[in-house]
Amino acid sequence: MRITELFEKGEFVVTAEVGPPKGVEIDHLIKDAHEFLKTRVHALNVTDNQSSVMRTGSLATCKVLKDEGLLPIFQITCRDRNRIALQSDVLSAALLGIENLLLLTGDYTTLGDHPQAKPVFDLDSVSLIHAVKCLEQGFDLAGNAVDGKPPKFAKGAVVSPCSDSVDVQLAKMEAKVKAGCEYFQTQGVFEPDKFMEFMEKAKQFGVPVQLGLIIPKNVGMCRYMNGNVAGVHVPDDMIEELKADKEKTKAGDTGVEICARLIKECKDYCQGIHIMSLGWENRIPEILDMAGIAPVAK
């Protein structure tokens, strides 16, 4: 199933995220995946060497999750492959029955565990979306015909609604839509007013947007994001809320309440949510209940 079919049905689409291991022992990830089957998550993003840290490949992990009965979203970055390899991986995804893509430029290699690695960036996220659109139309970026029936995907991308450069983000969003993007997941949002203001302008594009959520675990995590994650800002009053009851914060309850409140405030301006916090599978139903999100029809 393509995730765009869920948006078309009017579902409030809930996705979460898993990261492949740095190795081939994948039993724990499969166990975590089965925990997601018990929650109200429609699909799972599989990260692609997230933060430029070398791990098992996203595509292979997507196939494992698909075989376990989940709906994977294949994240693809432009950092590690040229246009030949990117197009090849997209066709390989179609061959393996992976129909959902999230197309990204990717973090720079100096941020990861192989800082000496040579980055590729032959394409960026916009041109990668265009490349996938070309494959769907039956030809590659060089104009060569694709053998047989062309593949079909749900093509997603990312946007940062709380960035200081709102006009730049809107321009990027428009370029991605024109290239063929069919849905968006946002960076983590902690400022609902900024998100709603952004969405008032972004609704002109007529493309579903999922609110990106990062469950704030503690004050240190929030301060780190404020200093190091572009487009993400945790307000001071939210940090004070985490400080107020240390035991409650340690148990994760404060972060869960903040997350539910953000969904409640923003849900009329988005078509779903994307939860980027790993290890919180068992709290997702609680967050959705607190936010007033109806159960997923299965």
Short mmCIF file of N, CA and C in Angstrom, two decimals, residues 12 192 196 211 213 257-269 273 287-293:
data_model
loop_
_atom_site.label_atom_id
_atom_site.label_comp_id
_atom_site.label_asym_id
_atom_site.label_seq_id
_atom_site.Cartn_x
_atom_site.Cartn_y
_atom_site.Cartn_z
N PHE A 12 -6.04 10.19 9.37
CA PHE A 12 -5.02 10.98 10.05
C PHE A 12 -3.82 10.04 10.20
N PRO A 192 3.92 25.55 18.19
CA PRO A 192 2.69 25.36 17.41
C PRO A 192 2.23 26.60 16.65
N MET A 196 1.40 26.59 12.69
CA MET A 196 0.09 26.94 12.14
C MET A 196 0.19 28.10 11.15
N LEU A 211 2.83 16.45 10.86
CA LEU A 211 3.52 17.19 11.92
C LEU A 211 4.64 16.32 12.49
N LEU A 213 7.25 15.17 15.25
CA LEU A 213 7.28 15.22 16.71
C LEU A 213 8.51 14.51 17.24
N GLU A 257 3.13 14.27 27.66
CA GLU A 257 2.10 15.31 27.76
C GLU A 257 2.37 16.45 26.78
N ILE A 258 3.63 16.85 26.66
CA ILE A 258 3.99 17.92 25.72
C ILE A 258 3.65 17.49 24.30
N CYS A 259 4.00 16.26 23.96
CA CYS A 259 3.75 15.75 22.61
C CYS A 259 2.25 15.74 22.31
N ALA A 260 1.46 15.23 23.24
CA ALA A 260 0.01 15.17 23.05
C ALA A 260 -0.58 16.57 22.90
N ARG A 261 -0.06 17.52 23.67
CA ARG A 261 -0.55 18.90 23.58
C ARG A 261 -0.23 19.52 22.22
N LEU A 262 0.96 19.23 21.72
CA LEU A 262 1.35 19.76 20.40
C LEU A 262 0.43 19.21 19.31
N ILE A 263 0.11 17.92 19.39
CA ILE A 263 -0.81 17.33 18.40
C ILE A 263 -2.17 17.99 18.49
N LYS A 264 -2.65 18.16 19.72
CA LYS A 264 -3.98 18.75 19.94
C LYS A 264 -4.07 20.14 19.33
N GLU A 265 -3.01 20.93 19.52
CA GLU A 265 -3.01 22.31 19.03
C GLU A 265 -2.86 22.38 17.51
N CYS A 266 -2.18 21.40 16.92
CA CYS A 266 -1.83 21.49 15.49
C CYS A 266 -2.65 20.59 14.58
N LYS A 267 -3.45 19.68 15.13
CA LYS A 267 -4.04 18.62 14.30
C LYS A 267 -4.99 19.15 13.23
N ASP A 268 -5.58 20.31 13.45
CA ASP A 268 -6.47 20.87 12.43
C ASP A 268 -5.70 21.46 11.25
N TYR A 269 -4.38 21.56 11.40
CA TYR A 269 -3.56 22.17 10.35
C TYR A 269 -2.68 21.14 9.63
N ILE A 273 0.78 12.76 11.77
CA ILE A 273 1.96 13.06 12.58
C ILE A 273 3.06 12.05 12.26
N ILE A 287 -0.19 8.75 23.84
CA ILE A 287 -0.07 10.10 23.27
C ILE A 287 -1.27 10.39 22.37
N LEU A 288 -1.63 9.43 21.53
CA LEU A 288 -2.75 9.63 20.61
C LEU A 288 -4.07 9.76 21.35
N ASP A 289 -4.26 8.98 22.41
CA ASP A 289 -5.48 9.09 23.20
C ASP A 289 -5.58 10.46 23.87
N MET A 290 -4.47 10.92 24.43
CA MET A 290 -4.45 12.22 25.11
C MET A 290 -4.73 13.35 24.10
N ALA A 291 -4.30 13.14 22.86
CA ALA A 291 -4.48 14.17 21.83
C ALA A 291 -5.84 14.08 21.15
N GLY A 292 -6.62 13.04 21.46
CA GLY A 292 -7.95 12.89 20.89
C GLY A 292 -7.94 12.36 19.47
N ILE A 293 -6.91 11.54 19.12
CA ILE A 293 -6.82 10.96 17.79
C ILE A 293 -7.51 9.59 17.81
#
